[in-house]
Amino acid sequence: MNPIQLFDPVSSTFTYILTGPDDKEAVIIDPVDHHLERDLAHIERLGLHLAYVLETHVHADHVTSAGRLHERTGARTAVPSGCGVPPAELQLRDGDTIRFGKGETIAVIHTPGHTAGSMSYVWRNNVFTGDALLIDGCGRTDFQGGSAEALYDSITGRLFALAEETRVWPCHDYKGQQVSTIGWEKRHNARVANRTRADFIELMEHLNLPKPQLIDVAVPANRNLGLPHGV
Ligand code: FE2
């Protein structure tokens, strides 16, 4: 069972809509503000009721539409408890389960390192990794409580503990890739495979990446679910 994968070419962000077979309920993960109408059109076209809006973390490169999706559909907003998003209805913790539709479940896994609060979500044989594990890469660790040590432990200790055939759906891709698997990333991920923890930390500390252009706008907005005055 695959999610519906949608793309924002401006920030190279993936948004996912999850729904079970013959189901009427859906969950959306990491929606982007300027695709609100596109995302609502998909949900309407499929005759779905949006149950939850999930964020993997507070994004620095785009603004979420979570608050506006809540206003338009009544969906419950759910965010990692360590991300500092007080208006969200659900503050998720490691080990939580989100239930929707006809027996669908999403397991919440704390995978810090890109940000301190970052979560990954497991649904059926899929994992939505946010900016922890990317296809042939990983998220940066140099702001928002980022930690190369924590990210290495999250990827190798938590995500790589999932079944090898688990499909990996990241929050971003910059090379036109769409999906991978845990087994493939274990063997081939350019940042992590065959690299010691110390080597990974050394690599991440010397990436010298530019500051994200939108960070000063996006982070405060996302702490308020993308709304000017809360929900
Ligand atoms: Fe991010």
PDB file of N, CA and C and ligand atoms in Angstrom, residues 57-61 114-115 131 144 171-172, ligand 1:
ATOM      1  N   HIS A  57       8.505  17.647  11.677  1.00  0.00           N
ATOM      2  CA  HIS A  57       9.298  18.580  12.476  1.00  0.00           C
ATOM      3  C   HIS A  57       8.899  19.998  12.094  1.00  0.00           C
ATOM      4  N   VAL A  58       9.484  20.989  12.762  1.00  0.00           N
ATOM      5  CA  VAL A  58       9.290  22.387  12.360  1.00  0.00           C
ATOM      6  C   VAL A  58      10.242  22.668  11.213  1.00  0.00           C
ATOM      7  N   HIS A  59       9.694  22.927  10.050  1.00  0.00           N
ATOM      8  CA  HIS A  59      10.499  23.091   8.835  1.00  0.00           C
ATOM      9  C   HIS A  59      11.103  24.486   8.770  1.00  0.00           C
ATOM     10  N   ALA A  60      12.295  24.553   8.180  1.00  0.00           N
ATOM     11  CA  ALA A  60      12.987  25.834   8.031  1.00  0.00           C
ATOM     12  C   ALA A  60      12.930  26.358   6.596  1.00  0.00           C
ATOM     13  N   ASP A  61      12.393  25.558   5.689  1.00  0.00           N
ATOM     14  CA  ASP A  61      12.487  25.926   4.266  1.00  0.00           C
ATOM     15  C   ASP A  61      11.134  26.141   3.597  1.00  0.00           C
ATOM     16  N   HIS A 114      18.226  15.968  13.110  1.00  0.00           N
ATOM     17  CA  HIS A 114      18.022  17.106  12.199  1.00  0.00           C
ATOM     18  C   HIS A 114      17.482  18.275  13.006  1.00  0.00           C
ATOM     19  N   THR A 115      16.415  18.009  13.782  1.00  0.00           N
ATOM     20  CA  THR A 115      16.007  18.907  14.862  1.00  0.00           C
ATOM     21  C   THR A 115      15.837  18.038  16.107  1.00  0.00           C
ATOM     22  N   ASP A 131      13.228  14.812   7.771  1.00  0.00           N
ATOM     23  CA  ASP A 131      14.585  15.129   7.304  1.00  0.00           C
ATOM     24  C   ASP A 131      15.629  14.359   8.102  1.00  0.00           C
ATOM     25  N   GLN A 144      18.374  24.505  14.966  1.00  0.00           N
ATOM     26  CA  GLN A 144      17.145  23.980  15.604  1.00  0.00           C
ATOM     27  C   GLN A 144      17.429  22.769  16.511  1.00  0.00           C
ATOM     28  N   CYS A 171      11.120  13.628   3.497  1.00  0.00           N
ATOM     29  CA  CYS A 171      10.468  14.941   3.400  1.00  0.00           C
ATOM     30  C   CYS A 171      10.983  15.727   2.196  1.00  0.00           C
ATOM     31  N   HIS A 172      12.203  15.423   1.768  1.00  0.00           N
ATOM     32  CA  HIS A 172      12.788  16.163   0.639  1.00  0.00           C
ATOM     33  C   HIS A 172      13.520  15.215  -0.292  1.00  0.00           C
TER      34      HIS A 172
HETATM   35 FE   FE2 B   1      13.842  20.191   7.818  1.00  0.00          FE
END
